Amino acid sequence: MSNRIIKDTIAITVITLVAGLALGVVQDITADPIAKQEAQAKQDAYKAVFADADSFETVDVDADSMQSYLDENGYAAQSIDETMLAKDASGNELGYAFTVTTSEGYGGDIQFAMGIQDDGTLNGISILSIGETAGLGMRANTDAFKDQFKDKNVDKFEYTKTGATADDQIDALSGATITTNAMTNGVNAGLCAFQYEKGGNQ
């Protein structure tokens, strides 16, 4: 009886080790393609929000300093994951593209890219990751909602449930105020990051 227990234990141990090794190998094989896919998705998103740009150059940002600036301006629940300088074919600077994450979504984090021209005009936003409620918060990923931010030059946005009447207002998603608030604060955090890059941290 004891011999059988020992054999079973050895067999289970071997199976576990083999399975672990197999998972490790699969993870190693898939990690690189997944990373490349994510990088390409970001590049596509940047191009979507900065069509005039020929290239995007990573900006070396003091993340702690920028986050402190966001916190001071009321955006502690938002973070800037990446800051890119948009350039034309001649290497001239056109503005900035940011990857923003807001943790205020109903379904968790929402991540999106946004492009801002040098004069402060917001080109638009492109959502990278969202897990809101279907038919409600997920409507944040429709052109009808996203285009409300497009081609606007404002310091910050606010949402309204009674119909937008000014450039700095957007119509809230019906039945999805939490998602609307998360997106509005996220975009405002991106505008705040733009102000930081333009010297607001001085």
mmCIF file of C-alpha atoms in Angstrom:
data_model
loop_
_atom_site.group_PDB
_atom_site.id
_atom_site.type_symbol
_atom_site.label_atom_id
_atom_site.label_comp_id
_atom_site.label_asym_id
_atom_site.label_seq_id
_atom_site.Cartn_x
_atom_site.Cartn_y
_atom_site.Cartn_z
ATOM 1 C CA MET A 1 0.000 0.000 0.000
ATOM 2 C CA SER A 2 2.779 2.427 0.917
ATOM 3 C CA ASN A 3 4.637 1.602 -2.321
ATOM 4 C CA ARG A 4 1.527 2.539 -4.323
ATOM 5 C CA ILE A 5 1.193 5.851 -2.454
ATOM 6 C CA ILE A 6 4.864 6.611 -3.182
ATOM 7 C CA LYS A 7 4.399 5.717 -6.881
ATOM 8 C CA ASP A 8 1.249 7.856 -7.126
ATOM 9 C CA THR A 9 3.014 10.762 -5.430
ATOM 10 C CA ILE A 10 5.967 10.492 -7.818
ATOM 11 C CA ALA A 11 3.618 10.277 -10.810
ATOM 12 C CA ILE A 12 1.661 13.352 -9.714
ATOM 13 C CA THR A 13 4.911 15.245 -9.075
ATOM 14 C CA VAL A 14 6.254 14.358 -12.532
ATOM 15 C CA ILE A 15 2.964 15.350 -14.211
ATOM 16 C CA THR A 16 2.960 18.655 -12.328
ATOM 17 C CA LEU A 17 6.570 19.372 -13.312
ATOM 18 C CA VAL A 18 5.943 18.496 -16.965
ATOM 19 C CA ALA A 19 2.769 20.608 -17.044
ATOM 20 C CA GLY A 20 4.614 23.519 -15.419
ATOM 21 C CA LEU A 21 7.452 23.268 -17.926
ATOM 22 C CA ALA A 22 4.986 23.067 -20.808
ATOM 23 C CA LEU A 23 3.151 26.175 -19.581
ATOM 24 C CA GLY A 24 6.458 27.989 -19.216
ATOM 25 C CA VAL A 25 7.476 27.108 -22.758
ATOM 26 C CA VAL A 26 4.083 28.172 -24.138
ATOM 27 C CA GLN A 27 4.308 31.459 -22.223
ATOM 28 C CA ASP A 28 7.799 32.110 -23.609
ATOM 29 C CA ILE A 29 6.602 31.349 -27.138
ATOM 30 C CA THR A 30 3.508 33.572 -26.902
ATOM 31 C CA ALA A 31 4.954 36.450 -24.833
ATOM 32 C CA ASP A 32 6.843 38.069 -27.713
ATOM 33 C CA PRO A 33 3.970 37.965 -30.252
ATOM 34 C CA ILE A 34 1.560 39.318 -27.612
ATOM 35 C CA ALA A 35 3.953 42.159 -26.750
ATOM 36 C CA LYS A 36 4.340 42.981 -30.451
ATOM 37 C CA GLN A 37 0.568 42.894 -30.911
ATOM 38 C CA GLU A 38 0.038 45.273 -27.979
ATOM 39 C CA ALA A 39 2.730 47.626 -29.283
ATOM 40 C CA GLN A 40 1.123 47.610 -32.738
ATOM 41 C CA ALA A 41 -2.292 48.303 -31.195
ATOM 42 C CA LYS A 42 -0.833 51.366 -29.466
ATOM 43 C CA GLN A 43 0.796 52.594 -32.677
ATOM 44 C CA ASP A 44 -2.515 52.170 -34.510
ATOM 45 C CA ALA A 45 -4.305 54.064 -31.726
ATOM 46 C CA TYR A 46 -1.754 56.891 -31.866
ATOM 47 C CA LYS A 47 -2.165 57.096 -35.628
ATOM 48 C CA ALA A 48 -5.932 57.205 -35.177
ATOM 49 C CA VAL A 49 -5.664 60.220 -32.860
ATOM 50 C CA PHE A 50 -2.845 61.923 -34.767
ATOM 51 C CA ALA A 51 -3.359 61.196 -38.458
ATOM 52 C CA ASP A 52 -0.970 64.001 -39.511
ATOM 53 C CA ALA A 53 1.948 62.441 -37.637
ATOM 54 C CA ASP A 54 4.551 60.481 -39.540
ATOM 55 C CA SER A 55 6.228 59.116 -36.415
ATOM 56 C CA PHE A 56 5.955 58.994 -32.630
ATOM 57 C CA GLU A 57 8.927 59.434 -30.334
ATOM 58 C CA THR A 58 8.868 58.336 -26.689
ATOM 59 C CA VAL A 59 9.215 61.230 -24.254
ATOM 60 C CA ASP A 60 11.327 60.593 -21.160
ATOM 61 C CA VAL A 61 8.990 61.722 -18.382
ATOM 62 C CA ASP A 62 9.522 61.863 -14.629
ATOM 63 C CA ALA A 63 6.514 59.646 -13.864
ATOM 64 C CA ASP A 64 6.398 60.546 -10.171
ATOM 65 C CA SER A 65 6.498 64.264 -10.897
ATOM 66 C CA MET A 66 3.775 63.989 -13.534
ATOM 67 C CA GLN A 67 1.574 61.890 -11.257
ATOM 68 C CA SER A 68 2.024 64.424 -8.469
ATOM 69 C CA TYR A 69 0.924 67.130 -10.908
ATOM 70 C CA LEU A 70 -2.164 65.070 -11.825
ATOM 71 C CA ASP A 71 -2.917 64.443 -8.144
ATOM 72 C CA GLU A 72 -2.676 68.150 -7.354
ATOM 73 C CA ASN A 73 -5.160 68.907 -10.126
ATOM 74 C CA GLY A 74 -7.693 66.323 -8.955
ATOM 75 C CA TYR A 75 -6.753 63.329 -11.115
ATOM 76 C CA ALA A 76 -5.407 60.858 -8.564
ATOM 77 C CA ALA A 77 -7.495 58.057 -10.110
ATOM 78 C CA GLN A 78 -5.858 58.557 -13.507
ATOM 79 C CA SER A 79 -2.369 57.793 -14.776
ATOM 80 C CA ILE A 80 -0.367 58.573 -17.896
ATOM 81 C CA ASP A 81 1.165 55.296 -19.050
ATOM 82 C CA GLU A 82 3.062 56.657 -22.019
ATOM 83 C CA THR A 83 3.892 60.062 -23.495
ATOM 84 C CA MET A 84 4.776 60.310 -27.168
ATOM 85 C CA LEU A 85 5.902 63.259 -29.257
ATOM 86 C CA ALA A 86 4.118 63.350 -32.608
ATOM 87 C CA LYS A 87 6.287 64.449 -35.546
ATOM 88 C CA ASP A 88 5.721 65.032 -39.235
ATOM 89 C CA ALA A 89 7.857 63.580 -42.040
ATOM 90 C CA SER A 90 10.344 66.449 -41.688
ATOM 91 C CA GLY A 91 10.776 65.843 -37.963
ATOM 92 C CA ASN A 92 8.767 68.871 -36.898
ATOM 93 C CA GLU A 93 6.907 68.530 -33.612
ATOM 94 C CA LEU A 94 3.128 68.468 -34.018
ATOM 95 C CA GLY A 95 2.018 67.776 -30.458
ATOM 96 C CA TYR A 96 1.648 64.897 -28.038
ATOM 97 C CA ALA A 97 -0.028 61.526 -27.894
ATOM 98 C CA PHE A 98 -0.752 60.025 -24.491
ATOM 99 C CA THR A 99 -1.837 56.629 -23.227
ATOM 100 C CA VAL A 100 -4.169 57.255 -20.300
ATOM 101 C CA THR A 101 -5.625 54.835 -17.764
ATOM 102 C CA THR A 102 -8.571 55.798 -15.595
ATOM 103 C CA SER A 103 -9.489 53.498 -12.713
ATOM 104 C CA GLU A 104 -12.973 54.957 -12.267
ATOM 105 C CA GLY A 105 -14.778 52.767 -14.791
ATOM 106 C CA TYR A 106 -17.781 50.724 -13.646
ATOM 107 C CA GLY A 107 -16.074 47.568 -14.917
ATOM 108 C CA GLY A 108 -12.551 48.522 -13.859
ATOM 109 C CA ASP A 109 -9.703 50.272 -15.641
ATOM 110 C CA ILE A 110 -10.278 51.938 -19.001
ATOM 111 C CA GLN A 111 -7.221 52.664 -21.141
ATOM 112 C CA PHE A 112 -7.192 54.904 -24.190
ATOM 113 C CA ALA A 113 -4.927 56.987 -26.402
ATOM 114 C CA MET A 114 -5.463 60.666 -27.104
ATOM 115 C CA GLY A 115 -3.719 63.138 -29.379
ATOM 116 C CA ILE A 116 -3.290 66.848 -28.653
ATOM 117 C CA GLN A 117 -1.877 69.354 -31.138
ATOM 118 C CA ASP A 118 0.710 71.883 -30.022
ATOM 119 C CA ASP A 119 -1.955 74.591 -29.767
ATOM 120 C CA GLY A 120 -3.973 72.460 -27.338
ATOM 121 C CA THR A 121 -6.565 71.175 -29.814
ATOM 122 C CA LEU A 122 -7.650 67.632 -28.948
ATOM 123 C CA ASN A 123 -7.661 65.498 -32.096
ATOM 124 C CA GLY A 124 -9.660 62.713 -30.489
ATOM 125 C CA ILE A 125 -9.460 59.546 -28.424
ATOM 126 C CA SER A 126 -9.026 55.859 -29.258
ATOM 127 C CA ILE A 127 -9.909 53.247 -26.652
ATOM 128 C CA LEU A 128 -7.376 50.457 -26.087
ATOM 129 C CA SER A 129 -9.040 48.540 -23.262
ATOM 130 C CA ILE A 130 -12.536 48.733 -21.774
ATOM 131 C CA GLY A 131 -14.758 46.290 -19.882
ATOM 132 C CA GLU A 132 -17.926 48.261 -19.197
ATOM 133 C CA THR A 133 -21.502 46.959 -19.275
ATOM 134 C CA ALA A 134 -22.732 45.961 -22.732
ATOM 135 C CA GLY A 135 -25.314 48.349 -24.120
ATOM 136 C CA LEU A 136 -24.544 50.935 -21.438
ATOM 137 C CA GLY A 137 -20.957 51.863 -20.540
ATOM 138 C CA MET A 138 -19.588 50.081 -23.604
ATOM 139 C CA ARG A 139 -21.166 52.827 -25.691
ATOM 140 C CA ALA A 140 -18.163 54.894 -24.628
ATOM 141 C CA ASN A 141 -16.356 53.043 -27.414
ATOM 142 C CA THR A 142 -18.675 54.358 -30.133
ATOM 143 C CA ASP A 143 -17.886 57.232 -32.478
ATOM 144 C CA ALA A 144 -21.036 59.013 -31.303
ATOM 145 C CA PHE A 145 -19.501 59.359 -27.834
ATOM 146 C CA LYS A 146 -15.795 59.668 -28.676
ATOM 147 C CA ASP A 147 -16.288 62.293 -31.388
ATOM 148 C CA GLN A 148 -17.656 64.696 -28.772
ATOM 149 C CA PHE A 149 -14.034 65.281 -27.703
ATOM 150 C CA LYS A 150 -12.753 65.663 -31.262
ATOM 151 C CA ASP A 151 -11.316 68.960 -32.563
ATOM 152 C CA LYS A 152 -11.969 70.770 -29.272
ATOM 153 C CA ASN A 153 -9.578 73.245 -27.652
ATOM 154 C CA VAL A 154 -10.591 73.553 -24.007
ATOM 155 C CA ASP A 155 -8.868 73.438 -20.626
ATOM 156 C CA LYS A 156 -11.125 70.635 -19.384
ATOM 157 C CA PHE A 157 -14.420 68.911 -20.139
ATOM 158 C CA GLU A 158 -17.558 68.388 -18.116
ATOM 159 C CA TYR A 159 -20.510 66.153 -18.884
ATOM 160 C CA THR A 160 -24.163 67.089 -18.852
ATOM 161 C CA LYS A 161 -27.408 65.148 -18.873
ATOM 162 C CA THR A 162 -29.415 68.015 -20.359
ATOM 163 C CA GLY A 163 -27.655 68.425 -23.705
ATOM 164 C CA ALA A 164 -24.228 69.898 -24.433
ATOM 165 C CA THR A 165 -24.327 73.584 -25.354
ATOM 166 C CA ALA A 166 -20.609 74.501 -25.258
ATOM 167 C CA ASP A 167 -17.311 73.082 -26.564
ATOM 168 C CA ASP A 168 -16.274 72.032 -23.074
ATOM 169 C CA GLN A 169 -19.430 69.966 -22.535
ATOM 170 C CA ILE A 170 -20.215 66.432 -23.630
ATOM 171 C CA ASP A 171 -23.487 64.531 -23.457
ATOM 172 C CA ALA A 172 -23.458 61.847 -20.766
ATOM 173 C CA LEU A 173 -24.167 58.258 -21.750
ATOM 174 C CA SER A 174 -27.718 57.474 -20.690
ATOM 175 C CA GLY A 175 -27.677 54.961 -17.830
ATOM 176 C CA ALA A 176 -23.881 55.022 -17.633
ATOM 177 C CA THR A 177 -22.928 58.069 -15.578
ATOM 178 C CA ILE A 178 -20.010 56.231 -13.926
ATOM 179 C CA THR A 179 -18.464 55.401 -17.300
ATOM 180 C CA THR A 180 -19.084 58.935 -18.563
ATOM 181 C CA ASN A 181 -17.401 60.363 -15.475
ATOM 182 C CA ALA A 182 -14.441 57.989 -15.861
ATOM 183 C CA MET A 183 -13.919 58.939 -19.510
ATOM 184 C CA THR A 184 -14.326 62.662 -18.855
ATOM 185 C CA ASN A 185 -11.822 62.586 -15.997
ATOM 186 C CA GLY A 186 -9.474 60.466 -18.086
ATOM 187 C CA VAL A 187 -9.526 62.933 -20.974
ATOM 188 C CA ASN A 188 -9.089 65.831 -18.540
ATOM 189 C CA ALA A 189 -6.083 64.025 -17.045
ATOM 190 C CA GLY A 190 -4.601 63.818 -20.548
ATOM 191 C CA LEU A 191 -5.171 67.548 -21.038
ATOM 192 C CA CYS A 192 -3.518 68.101 -17.664
ATOM 193 C CA ALA A 193 -0.525 65.994 -18.777
ATOM 194 C CA PHE A 194 -0.301 68.143 -21.910
ATOM 195 C CA GLN A 195 -0.184 71.266 -19.727
ATOM 196 C CA TYR A 196 2.551 69.579 -17.664
ATOM 197 C CA GLU A 197 4.599 68.919 -20.801
ATOM 198 C CA LYS A 198 4.091 72.481 -21.991
ATOM 199 C CA GLY A 199 5.577 73.867 -18.787
ATOM 200 C CA GLY A 200 2.866 73.514 -16.181
ATOM 201 C CA ASN A 201 5.338 71.676 -13.943
ATOM 202 C CA GLN A 202 7.651 74.686 -13.755
#
